[in-house]
CSV table of C-alpha atoms (C1' of nucleotides) in Angstrom, one decimal:
chain,number,residue,atom,x,y,z
A,1,UNK,CA,25.2,-3.2,5.5
A,2,UNK,CA,27.2,-1.6,8.4
A,3,UNK,CA,26.8,-3.0,11.9
A,4,UNK,CA,24.6,-1.0,14.3
A,5,UNK,CA,26.5,0.4,17.3
A,6,UNK,CA,25.7,2.5,20.2
A,7,UNK,CA,27.2,6.0,20.7
A,8,UNK,CA,28.7,5.0,24.1
A,9,UNK,CA,30.9,2.4,22.3
A,10,UNK,CA,31.9,4.7,19.4
A,11,UNK,CA,35.5,4.9,20.4
A,12,UNK,CA,36.0,1.2,19.5
A,13,UNK,CA,35.0,1.8,15.9
A,14,UNK,CA,37.3,4.6,14.8
A,15,UNK,CA,37.8,4.4,11.0
A,16,UNK,CA,35.1,1.9,10.5
A,17,UNK,CA,31.7,2.2,8.8
A,18,UNK,CA,28.9,1.8,11.3
A,19,UNK,CA,25.2,2.6,11.6
A,20,UNK,CA,23.8,4.7,14.4
A,21,UNK,CA,20.1,4.8,15.3
A,22,UNK,CA,18.6,7.4,17.4
A,23,UNK,CA,16.7,10.7,17.6
A,24,UNK,CA,17.6,14.1,16.2
A,25,UNK,CA,18.5,16.4,19.1
A,26,UNK,CA,19.6,19.4,17.2
A,27,UNK,CA,20.8,20.4,13.8
A,28,UNK,CA,23.0,23.1,12.3
A,29,UNK,CA,24.1,23.8,8.7
A,30,UNK,CA,26.5,25.9,6.8
A,31,UNK,CA,25.1,25.3,3.4
A,32,UNK,CA,27.0,22.5,1.9
A,33,UNK,CA,27.5,20.8,5.3
A,34,UNK,CA,24.7,19.7,7.6
A,35,UNK,CA,25.5,18.9,11.2
A,36,UNK,CA,22.9,16.5,12.8
A,37,UNK,CA,23.2,16.0,16.6
A,38,UNK,CA,22.0,12.4,17.2
A,39,UNK,CA,21.0,11.0,20.5
A,40,UNK,CA,20.5,7.3,21.1
A,41,UNK,CA,20.0,6.9,24.8
A,42,UNK,CA,23.7,6.0,25.4
A,43,UNK,CA,25.1,9.3,24.3
A,44,UNK,CA,25.1,12.1,21.8
A,45,UNK,CA,27.2,12.6,18.7
A,46,UNK,CA,27.5,15.0,15.8
A,47,UNK,CA,26.9,13.5,12.4
A,48,UNK,CA,28.3,15.5,9.5
A,49,UNK,CA,26.6,15.3,6.1
A,50,UNK,CA,28.5,16.7,3.1
A,51,UNK,CA,26.4,17.8,0.1
A,52,UNK,CA,28.5,15.9,-2.4
A,53,UNK,CA,27.8,12.5,-0.7
A,54,UNK,CA,24.0,12.7,-1.0
A,55,UNK,CA,21.4,13.1,-3.6
A,56,UNK,CA,19.8,16.5,-3.6
A,57,UNK,CA,16.5,15.5,-2.1
A,58,UNK,CA,18.0,13.6,0.8
A,59,UNK,CA,20.5,16.4,1.6
A,60,UNK,CA,17.8,19.0,1.5
A,61,UNK,CA,15.5,16.9,3.7
A,62,UNK,CA,18.3,16.5,6.3
A,63,UNK,CA,18.3,20.3,6.8
A,64,UNK,CA,14.5,20.4,7.4
A,65,UNK,CA,14.0,17.4,9.8
A,66,UNK,CA,12.0,18.3,12.8
A,67,UNK,CA,13.6,17.9,16.3
A,68,UNK,CA,13.3,14.3,17.7
A,69,UNK,CA,12.8,12.7,14.3
A,70,UNK,CA,14.0,9.1,14.4
A,71,UNK,CA,17.0,8.5,12.2
A,72,UNK,CA,19.3,5.8,11.1
A,73,UNK,CA,22.7,7.2,9.9
A,74,UNK,CA,25.5,5.2,8.3
A,75,UNK,CA,29.0,6.5,7.9
A,76,UNK,CA,32.6,6.4,9.0
A,77,UNK,CA,33.6,7.1,12.7
A,78,UNK,CA,36.2,9.9,12.7
A,79,UNK,CA,38.4,11.1,15.5
A,80,UNK,CA,38.0,14.9,15.9
A,81,UNK,CA,39.4,17.1,18.6
A,82,UNK,CA,36.5,19.6,18.2
A,83,UNK,CA,34.0,17.0,19.4
A,84,UNK,CA,33.1,16.9,23.1
A,85,UNK,CA,33.2,13.1,23.0
A,86,UNK,CA,36.3,13.0,20.7
A,87,UNK,CA,34.5,11.5,17.7
A,88,UNK,CA,32.0,12.3,15.0
A,89,UNK,CA,30.3,10.4,12.3
A,90,UNK,CA,31.0,11.3,8.7
A,91,UNK,CA,27.6,10.2,7.3
A,92,UNK,CA,27.2,8.6,3.9
A,93,UNK,CA,23.6,7.5,4.1
A,94,UNK,CA,20.5,8.6,6.0
A,95,UNK,CA,17.3,6.8,6.6
A,96,UNK,CA,14.4,8.6,8.2
A,97,UNK,CA,12.8,6.0,10.5
A,98,UNK,CA,10.0,8.4,11.4
A,99,UNK,CA,9.7,12.1,11.0
A,100,UNK,CA,8.7,13.9,14.2
A,101,UNK,CA,5.7,16.3,14.2
A,102,UNK,CA,6.9,19.9,13.9
A,103,UNK,CA,5.7,21.1,17.2
A,104,UNK,CA,8.0,19.2,19.7
A,105,UNK,CA,7.5,21.3,22.8
A,106,UNK,CA,10.9,21.1,24.4
A,107,UNK,CA,13.4,23.5,22.9
A,108,UNK,CA,17.0,24.2,23.6
A,109,UNK,CA,16.3,27.1,25.9
A,110,UNK,CA,15.3,27.0,29.5
A,111,UNK,CA,11.8,25.9,30.5
A,112,UNK,CA,9.8,26.3,33.7
A,113,UNK,CA,9.2,23.5,36.1
A,114,UNK,CA,5.5,23.2,35.5
A,115,UNK,CA,5.9,23.0,31.8
A,116,UNK,CA,8.7,20.4,32.1
A,117,UNK,CA,6.6,18.3,34.5
A,118,UNK,CA,3.6,18.5,32.1
A,119,UNK,CA,6.0,17.2,29.4
A,120,UNK,CA,7.8,14.7,31.7
A,121,UNK,CA,7.4,11.9,29.1
A,122,UNK,CA,9.5,14.0,26.7
A,123,UNK,CA,11.7,15.7,29.3
A,124,UNK,CA,13.2,12.2,30.1
A,125,UNK,CA,15.0,12.4,26.8
A,126,UNK,CA,17.3,15.2,28.1
A,127,UNK,CA,20.9,14.3,29.0
A,128,UNK,CA,20.3,15.5,32.5
A,129,UNK,CA,17.3,13.2,33.0
A,130,UNK,CA,19.2,10.3,31.4
A,131,UNK,CA,22.0,10.7,34.0
A,132,UNK,CA,19.5,10.8,36.9
A,133,UNK,CA,17.6,7.8,35.6
A,134,UNK,CA,21.0,6.0,35.4
A,135,UNK,CA,22.0,6.9,38.9
A,136,UNK,CA,18.6,5.8,40.2
A,137,UNK,CA,19.1,2.4,38.4
A,138,UNK,CA,22.5,2.1,40.0
A,139,UNK,CA,21.2,3.0,43.4
A,140,UNK,CA,18.5,0.3,43.2
A,141,UNK,CA,21.0,-2.3,42.0
A,142,UNK,CA,23.5,-1.4,44.7
A,143,UNK,CA,20.9,-1.8,47.3
A,144,UNK,CA,19.8,-5.2,46.1
A,145,UNK,CA,23.4,-6.3,45.7
A,146,UNK,CA,24.3,-5.1,49.2
A,147,UNK,CA,21.5,-7.1,50.8
A,148,UNK,CA,22.1,-10.1,48.6
A,149,UNK,CA,25.7,-10.2,49.6
A,150,UNK,CA,24.8,-10.2,53.2
A,151,UNK,CA,22.4,-13.1,53.1
A,152,UNK,CA,19.1,-11.1,53.1
A,153,UNK,CA,16.0,-12.4,51.4
A,154,UNK,CA,13.8,-10.0,49.5
A,155,UNK,CA,10.2,-10.4,50.8
A,156,UNK,CA,7.7,-8.3,49.0
A,157,UNK,CA,5.0,-6.6,51.1
A,158,UNK,CA,1.5,-6.0,49.8
A,159,UNK,CA,0.4,-2.7,48.3
A,160,UNK,CA,-3.2,-3.2,49.6
A,161,UNK,CA,-3.4,-3.2,53.3
A,162,UNK,CA,-6.4,-3.5,55.7
A,163,UNK,CA,-5.5,-0.6,58.0
A,164,UNK,CA,-2.9,2.0,58.8
A,165,UNK,CA,0.5,0.7,59.8
A,166,UNK,CA,1.1,3.6,62.1
A,167,UNK,CA,-2.4,4.8,62.7
A,168,UNK,CA,-2.8,8.4,62.1
A,169,UNK,CA,-1.2,9.1,58.8
A,170,UNK,CA,-3.4,10.0,55.8
A,171,UNK,CA,-3.8,7.0,53.6
A,172,UNK,CA,-5.1,6.5,50.1
A,173,UNK,CA,-8.4,4.6,50.2
A,174,UNK,CA,-9.5,2.2,47.5
A,175,UNK,CA,-12.7,0.1,47.2
A,176,UNK,CA,-12.0,-3.6,47.7
A,177,UNK,CA,-14.8,-5.9,46.6
A,178,UNK,CA,-17.1,-7.1,49.4
A,179,UNK,CA,-14.5,-6.4,52.1
A,180,UNK,CA,-15.2,-2.7,52.0
A,181,UNK,CA,-12.2,-0.4,52.0
A,182,UNK,CA,-8.5,-1.1,51.5
A,183,UNK,CA,-5.6,1.3,51.8
A,184,UNK,CA,-2.4,1.7,49.9
A,185,UNK,CA,0.5,0.8,52.0
A,186,UNK,CA,2.5,3.5,53.7
A,187,UNK,CA,5.2,1.1,54.9
A,188,UNK,CA,6.1,-2.5,54.5
A,189,UNK,CA,7.7,-2.6,57.9
A,190,UNK,CA,5.1,-4.7,59.8
A,191,UNK,CA,5.3,-7.3,57.0
A,192,UNK,CA,9.1,-7.0,57.1
A,193,UNK,CA,9.0,-7.9,60.8
A,194,UNK,CA,7.0,-11.1,60.0
A,195,UNK,CA,9.5,-11.9,57.3
A,196,UNK,CA,12.5,-11.4,59.6
A,197,UNK,CA,11.1,-14.0,61.9
A,198,UNK,CA,10.9,-16.4,59.0
A,199,UNK,CA,14.2,-15.8,57.2
A,200,UNK,CA,16.3,-14.0,59.8
A,201,UNK,CA,17.4,-11.2,57.5
A,202,UNK,CA,14.7,-9.8,55.2
A,203,UNK,CA,14.2,-6.6,53.2
A,204,UNK,CA,11.1,-5.2,51.6
A,205,UNK,CA,11.5,-3.0,48.5
A,206,UNK,CA,8.7,-1.3,46.8
A,207,UNK,CA,6.5,1.8,46.4
A,208,UNK,CA,4.9,3.5,49.3
A,209,UNK,CA,2.0,5.9,49.4
A,210,UNK,CA,1.3,8.9,51.6
A,211,UNK,CA,-1.9,11.0,51.1
A,212,UNK,CA,-0.5,13.8,53.2
A,213,UNK,CA,-0.7,17.2,51.7
A,214,UNK,CA,3.0,17.8,51.7
A,215,UNK,CA,4.3,20.3,49.2
A,216,UNK,CA,8.0,20.4,49.6
A,217,UNK,CA,11.1,19.5,47.6
A,218,UNK,CA,11.5,16.4,49.8
A,219,UNK,CA,8.0,14.9,49.4
A,220,UNK,CA,6.1,12.8,46.9
A,221,UNK,CA,2.7,11.0,47.3
A,222,UNK,CA,4.2,7.9,45.8
A,223,UNK,CA,7.9,7.0,46.6
A,224,UNK,CA,10.1,4.0,46.8
A,225,UNK,CA,11.5,2.7,50.0
A,226,UNK,CA,13.8,-0.2,51.0
A,227,UNK,CA,13.2,-1.6,54.4
A,228,UNK,CA,15.5,-4.2,55.9
A,229,UNK,CA,14.5,-6.0,59.1
A,230,UNK,CA,16.8,-8.3,61.1
A,231,UNK,CA,16.0,-10.7,63.9
A,232,UNK,CA,18.3,-10.6,66.9
A,233,UNK,CA,19.6,-7.1,65.9
A,234,UNK,CA,19.6,-4.2,68.3
A,235,UNK,CA,19.9,-0.4,67.8
A,236,UNK,CA,23.7,-0.5,67.6
A,237,UNK,CA,23.5,-3.1,64.9
A,238,UNK,CA,20.9,-1.1,63.1
A,239,UNK,CA,23.1,2.0,63.0
A,240,UNK,CA,25.9,-0.1,61.6
A,241,UNK,CA,23.7,-1.6,58.9
A,242,UNK,CA,22.4,1.8,57.9
A,243,UNK,CA,25.9,3.4,57.5
A,244,UNK,CA,27.2,0.3,55.7
A,245,UNK,CA,24.3,0.5,53.2
A,246,UNK,CA,24.7,4.2,52.5
A,247,UNK,CA,28.5,3.8,52.2
A,248,UNK,CA,28.1,1.0,49.7
A,249,UNK,CA,25.5,2.9,47.6
A,250,UNK,CA,27.6,6.0,47.5
A,251,UNK,CA,30.8,4.1,46.5
A,252,UNK,CA,29.0,2.2,43.8
A,253,UNK,CA,27.4,5.3,42.3
A,254,UNK,CA,30.8,7.2,42.4
A,255,UNK,CA,32.5,4.3,40.7
A,256,UNK,CA,30.0,4.2,37.9
A,257,UNK,CA,28.8,7.8,37.4
A,258,UNK,CA,31.5,10.1,38.7
A,259,UNK,CA,32.1,11.6,35.2
A,260,UNK,CA,28.4,12.2,34.5
A,261,UNK,CA,27.7,13.6,37.9
A,262,UNK,CA,30.4,16.2,37.4
A,263,UNK,CA,30.0,17.1,33.7
A,264,UNK,CA,26.2,16.9,33.3
A,265,UNK,CA,24.8,17.5,36.8
A,266,UNK,CA,27.7,19.7,38.0
A,267,UNK,CA,27.7,17.7,41.3
A,268,UNK,CA,30.5,18.5,43.7
A,269,UNK,CA,31.5,14.9,44.2
A,270,UNK,CA,34.0,15.7,47.0
A,271,UNK,CA,31.0,16.0,49.2
A,272,UNK,CA,30.1,12.4,48.4
A,273,UNK,CA,33.7,11.0,48.8
A,274,UNK,CA,33.5,11.7,52.6
A,275,UNK,CA,30.4,9.6,53.0
A,276,UNK,CA,32.3,6.5,54.3
A,277,UNK,CA,31.4,4.7,57.6
A,278,UNK,CA,31.6,5.2,60.5
A,279,UNK,CA,29.1,8.1,60.5
A,280,UNK,CA,29.0,10.4,63.5
A,281,UNK,CA,26.3,9.4,66.0
A,282,UNK,CA,24.6,11.9,68.2
A,283,UNK,CA,21.6,11.5,70.5
A,284,UNK,CA,18.5,13.6,70.1
A,285,UNK,CA,19.4,15.4,73.3
A,286,UNK,CA,22.8,16.3,71.9
A,287,UNK,CA,21.2,17.4,68.6
A,288,UNK,CA,18.9,19.8,70.5
A,289,UNK,CA,21.9,21.2,72.5
A,290,UNK,CA,23.9,21.7,69.3
A,291,UNK,CA,21.0,23.5,67.6
A,292,UNK,CA,20.5,25.8,70.6
A,293,UNK,CA,24.2,26.5,70.8
A,294,UNK,CA,24.5,27.2,67.0
A,295,UNK,CA,21.5,29.4,67.0
A,296,UNK,CA,20.5,30.6,70.4
A,297,UNK,CA,17.3,32.3,69.2
A,298,UNK,CA,15.9,29.1,67.7
A,299,UNK,CA,12.5,28.3,69.3
A,300,UNK,CA,13.2,24.5,69.3
A,301,UNK,CA,12.8,22.8,72.6
A,302,UNK,CA,13.1,19.2,73.9
A,303,UNK,CA,10.3,17.1,72.6
A,304,UNK,CA,9.9,19.0,69.3
A,305,UNK,CA,10.5,17.4,66.0
A,306,UNK,CA,13.6,18.6,64.2
A,307,UNK,CA,12.2,20.6,61.4
A,308,UNK,CA,13.5,21.1,57.9
A,309,UNK,CA,15.7,24.1,58.6
A,310,UNK,CA,17.1,22.7,61.9
A,311,UNK,CA,17.7,19.4,60.1
A,312,UNK,CA,19.8,21.2,57.5
A,313,UNK,CA,21.7,23.2,60.2
A,314,UNK,CA,22.5,20.1,62.1
A,315,UNK,CA,23.5,18.1,59.0
A,316,UNK,CA,25.9,20.9,57.9
A,317,UNK,CA,27.8,20.5,61.2
A,318,UNK,CA,29.3,17.2,59.7
A,319,UNK,CA,31.1,16.3,56.5
A,320,UNK,CA,29.1,13.1,56.0
A,321,UNK,CA,25.7,11.7,56.9
A,322,UNK,CA,24.9,11.9,60.6
A,323,UNK,CA,23.0,9.4,62.7
A,324,UNK,CA,20.6,10.9,65.3
A,325,UNK,CA,19.3,8.3,67.9
A,326,UNK,CA,17.4,8.0,71.2
A,327,UNK,CA,14.3,10.2,70.5
A,328,UNK,CA,11.8,11.2,73.1
A,329,UNK,CA,9.4,8.2,73.3
A,330,UNK,CA,6.3,10.3,72.5
A,331,UNK,CA,7.7,11.3,69.2
A,332,UNK,CA,7.9,7.9,67.7
A,333,UNK,CA,5.3,5.3,66.6
A,334,UNK,CA,3.9,2.6,69.0
A,335,UNK,CA,6.2,-0.2,67.8
A,336,UNK,CA,9.5,1.4,68.8
A,337,UNK,CA,11.2,-0.2,71.7
A,338,UNK,CA,12.1,2.1,74.6
A,339,UNK,CA,15.2,2.3,76.6
A,340,UNK,CA,15.4,1.2,80.3
A,341,UNK,CA,14.1,4.5,81.6
A,342,UNK,CA,11.1,4.5,79.3
A,343,UNK,CA,11.9,8.1,78.3
A,344,UNK,CA,13.5,7.4,75.0
A,345,UNK,CA,12.6,5.4,71.9
A,346,UNK,CA,15.4,3.4,70.4
A,347,UNK,CA,15.0,5.1,67.0
A,348,UNK,CA,17.5,6.3,64.5
A,349,UNK,CA,17.4,8.8,61.7
A,350,UNK,CA,20.2,9.3,59.2
A,351,UNK,CA,20.4,12.9,57.9
A,352,UNK,CA,22.1,13.5,54.6
A,353,UNK,CA,24.4,16.5,54.3
A,354,UNK,CA,23.6,19.7,52.3
A,355,UNK,CA,20.0,19.9,53.3
A,356,UNK,CA,18.8,16.6,51.7
A,357,UNK,CA,17.2,15.7,54.9
A,358,UNK,CA,16.2,12.4,56.5
A,359,UNK,CA,17.1,9.6,54.1
A,360,UNK,CA,16.7,6.8,56.7
A,361,UNK,CA,14.3,6.4,59.6
A,362,UNK,CA,14.1,3.3,61.8
A,363,UNK,CA,15.0,1.6,65.0
A,364,UNK,CA,14.6,-1.3,67.3
A,365,UNK,CA,11.1,-2.7,67.7
A,366,UNK,CA,9.2,-3.6,70.9
A,367,UNK,CA,9.3,-7.4,71.2
A,368,UNK,CA,7.3,-7.8,74.4
A,369,UNK,CA,3.7,-8.8,73.8
A,370,UNK,CA,2.1,-7.1,76.8
A,371,UNK,CA,4.1,-3.9,76.3
A,372,UNK,CA,3.2,-3.8,72.7
A,373,UNK,CA,-0.6,-4.3,73.3
A,374,UNK,CA,-0.5,-1.4,75.8
A,375,UNK,CA,1.3,0.8,73.3
A,376,UNK,CA,-1.4,0.0,70.7
A,377,UNK,CA,-4.1,1.0,73.2
A,378,UNK,CA,-2.2,4.1,74.2
A,379,UNK,CA,-2.1,5.1,70.5
A,380,UNK,CA,-5.8,4.6,70.3
A,381,UNK,CA,-5.4,2.0,67.6
A,382,UNK,CA,-7.7,-1.0,67.2
A,383,UNK,CA,-5.9,-4.0,68.8
A,384,UNK,CA,-7.9,-6.5,66.7
A,385,UNK,CA,-6.3,-5.0,63.5
A,386,UNK,CA,-2.9,-6.0,64.8
A,387,UNK,CA,-3.7,-9.5,65.9
A,388,UNK,CA,-1.4,-11.0,63.3
A,389,UNK,CA,1.4,-8.6,64.2
A,390,UNK,CA,1.0,-9.4,67.9
A,391,UNK,CA,1.4,-13.1,67.0
A,392,UNK,CA,5.0,-12.4,66.1
A,393,UNK,CA,5.4,-11.6,69.9
A,394,UNK,CA,3.6,-14.7,71.0
A,395,UNK,CA,5.5,-17.3,69.0
A,396,UNK,CA,9.2,-17.0,69.7
A,397,UNK,CA,9.6,-13.2,69.9
A,398,UNK,CA,13.2,-11.9,69.7
A,399,UNK,CA,14.8,-8.5,69.7
A,400,UNK,CA,14.8,-7.1,66.2
A,401,UNK,CA,15.4,-3.9,64.3
A,402,UNK,CA,15.3,-2.3,60.9
A,403,UNK,CA,14.9,0.9,59.0
A,404,UNK,CA,13.5,2.4,55.8
A,405,UNK,CA,15.6,4.2,53.3
A,406,UNK,CA,14.0,6.6,50.8
A,407,UNK,CA,15.2,6.0,47.3
A,408,UNK,CA,14.3,9.4,45.9
A,409,UNK,CA,15.9,11.4,48.7
A,410,UNK,CA,19.0,9.2,48.3
A,411,UNK,CA,19.2,9.8,44.6
A,412,UNK,CA,18.6,13.6,45.1
A,413,UNK,CA,21.5,13.7,47.6
A,414,UNK,CA,23.8,11.7,45.3
A,415,UNK,CA,22.9,13.8,42.2
A,416,UNK,CA,22.8,17.1,44.0
A,417,UNK,CA,19.3,17.7,42.7
A,418,UNK,CA,17.2,20.3,44.5
A,419,UNK,CA,13.8,18.5,44.2
A,420,UNK,CA,12.9,14.8,44.5
A,421,UNK,CA,10.4,15.0,41.7
A,422,UNK,CA,13.3,14.7,39.2
A,423,UNK,CA,14.6,11.5,40.8
A,424,UNK,CA,11.6,9.3,39.9
A,425,UNK,CA,10.6,8.8,36.3
A,426,UNK,CA,7.0,9.9,36.8
A,427,UNK,CA,6.5,11.8,40.0
A,428,UNK,CA,3.2,11.8,41.8
A,429,UNK,CA,2.5,14.9,43.8
A,430,UNK,CA,-0.5,16.5,45.3
A,431,UNK,CA,-1.2,18.6,42.2
A,432,UNK,CA,0.0,16.1,39.6
A,433,UNK,CA,-1.3,12.8,38.3
A,434,UNK,CA,-0.3,13.2,34.7
A,435,UNK,CA,1.6,12.0,32.6
B,1,U,C1',-5.0,23.8,55.8
B,2,C,C1',-1.7,28.2,56.3
B,3,C,C1',2.2,31.6,54.4
B,4,U,C1',4.6,33.4,50.0
B,5,C,C1',5.6,34.2,44.8
B,6,G,C1',3.7,34.0,40.0
B,7,G,C1',0.1,33.5,35.3
B,8,U,C1',1.9,38.4,28.8
B,9,A,C1',3.5,34.8,21.5
B,10,G,C1',4.7,27.4,21.2
B,11,C,C1',8.8,28.2,25.3
B,12,U,C1',11.7,31.7,28.7
B,13,C,C1',10.7,36.4,30.1
B,14,A,C1',10.7,42.3,29.8
B,15,G,C1',6.9,45.8,29.9
B,16,C,C1',9.0,52.1,34.5
B,17,C,C1',4.5,56.9,37.5
B,18,G,C1',-2.0,54.1,33.8
B,19,G,C1',-1.1,56.3,27.4
B,20,C,C1',0.3,52.2,20.0
B,21,A,C1',1.8,44.5,22.7
B,22,G,C1',7.9,43.7,23.1
B,23,A,C1',12.8,40.7,23.0
B,24,G,C1',15.4,36.0,22.8
B,25,C,C1',14.6,31.0,21.6
B,26,G,C1',11.5,27.9,18.7
B,27,G,C1',8.6,27.8,13.5
B,28,G,C1',8.8,29.4,8.1
B,29,U,C1',11.8,31.4,3.7
B,30,G,C1',16.6,32.6,1.9
B,31,G,C1',22.3,32.6,2.5
B,32,C,C1',27.0,30.1,4.0
B,33,U,C1',32.1,23.5,3.4
B,34,G,C1',33.4,23.2,10.2
B,35,U,C1',28.9,24.4,13.0
B,36,U,C1',28.4,22.5,18.0
B,37,A,C1',22.6,26.6,22.7
B,38,A,C1',26.0,28.1,15.1
B,39,C,C1',25.6,32.7,12.6
B,40,C,C1',23.3,36.6,9.1
B,41,A,C1',18.7,38.6,6.6
B,42,C,C1',13.5,38.6,6.1
B,43,U,C1',8.8,36.6,8.0
B,44,A,C1',4.4,34.6,10.6
B,45,G,C1',2.8,34.3,15.5
B,46,G,C1',-1.3,37.6,21.2
B,47,U,C1',-8.8,36.1,24.6
B,48,C,C1',-1.9,40.0,28.6
B,49,G,C1',-5.4,33.2,33.4
B,50,G,C1',-11.4,34.1,34.0
B,51,G,C1',-15.0,37.6,35.8
B,52,G,C1',-16.2,42.3,37.9
B,53,G,C1',-14.8,47.4,39.3
B,54,U,C1',-12.1,52.5,39.1
B,55,U,C1',-10.7,55.7,34.9
B,56,C,C1',-11.3,59.7,29.0
B,57,G,C1',-8.0,55.4,28.8
B,58,A,C1',-6.1,49.2,32.4
B,59,G,C1',-1.1,44.1,30.7
B,60,U,C1',-0.3,48.0,34.6
B,61,C,C1',-4.6,50.1,40.1
B,62,C,C1',-8.8,47.6,43.3
B,63,C,C1',-12.1,43.2,44.4
B,64,U,C1',-13.0,38.2,43.4
B,65,C,C1',-12.4,33.3,41.5
B,66,C,C1',-9.2,29.7,38.9
B,67,C,C1',-4.5,27.5,38.0
B,68,G,C1',0.7,26.8,39.1
B,69,G,C1',5.7,27.3,41.7
B,70,G,C1',8.2,27.6,46.6
B,71,G,C1',7.8,26.9,51.8
B,72,A,C1',5.4,25.3,56.7
B,73,G,C1',3.1,21.2,59.4
B,74,C,C1',4.0,15.6,58.8
B,75,C,C1',7.3,12.3,57.0
B,76,A,C1',11.4,8.7,53.5
RNA sequence: UCCUCGGUAGCUCAGCCGGCAGAGCGGGUGGCUGUUAACCACUAGGUCGGGGGUUCGAGUCCCUCCCGGGGAGCCA
């Protein structure tokens, strides 16, 4: 009985007899030779079956197997210059673990987006999706390692929350026993602030839900966000932490996935190689000036949000992510600290290059109790709902700051993928709840 | 919610000025000892998104509804 090996490790077994287990991706034949393309999750390899090595029934069956049939193939690993991976399997025995039904929906030709998303559970088997899933895994691990190495503690925030974190946004409502209604969290930040006062450096990492009817390539109704929060840190420290995190994630992904990014996703990785700190920093005022200069006819004016097109225009002025900071106070949520003039919120956004948009949003928080109460009132939010949050300002309040990084937008940027729906295994959008 | 594009074979699409419903892939059968989106031959496969209208005649023109893609607003 030959040892089972994975295709990714095939180079170590040249000349040896091994068993491969996987799924039939494609097959070809030239009569007395059948070529079975086997995929096992780590790679894909061509297995060659010669008629003389098999009994008639098995050999015939090999040429009629349906796509995605599960197979176990035993044979000798042979070096072959014609193979894209340098090796192929000269099969001597085949076991059909389970024959696939004949109507596997995904063929080898192109498919439309809607069809692929309907078949997302099967689409994941493609090499493209396998690479994206791998990059996402690496991104998540790199983020955890980054914070772990810097003495942060992971503090999980709840998914069920009693009220809006920021007030106005549309939240998903769920019934909650005798307590009435609960809402799915739209940010773990307020809990992250509580955690920072407990452990100094905390980060929240989990899914986030937005019921807004956004239909763009940058939006999902359910997405993952990592939100560090640090006591005694100001806006400058926040910017440094943000660029260090992104720099670390980009470096780690390049080190591990460079080859796949280039060959499978056709990503121009030179665009990622530049993404090393320090990142350029511009104020909101400067951003508006730059936009007006670059495109004099743009209708944008001071106090406006920087929209998708402007964001892309701005980001393309730099060869790496750019940090925009000091926003008009009215633009930002109630908990942002303001500068001495009161005109600006100490917020920061990090815009990824190439139109991938805002991948980080955050800033320094208001630590003064009275000011914060006033802000909550100004925002027409119920102060009682924030009593526990205000306690953080009553018992040893300190300056602190943090941010949220969107995992899907980051993966899209790294992979060079147009739409974030491909960067999460099972995307939830306005029009899609299945599979 | 608004703007925009689309819905024709299992999939991707073509179908011109209104005149017999098409191709490639996939499926089936057969052929080939080096194919690799294999190739070659033959073959099966249709409620042209639903409804209504104009017309001798509608996949095609008009109205309407449904579904989906992209974008805007808002945000990660």
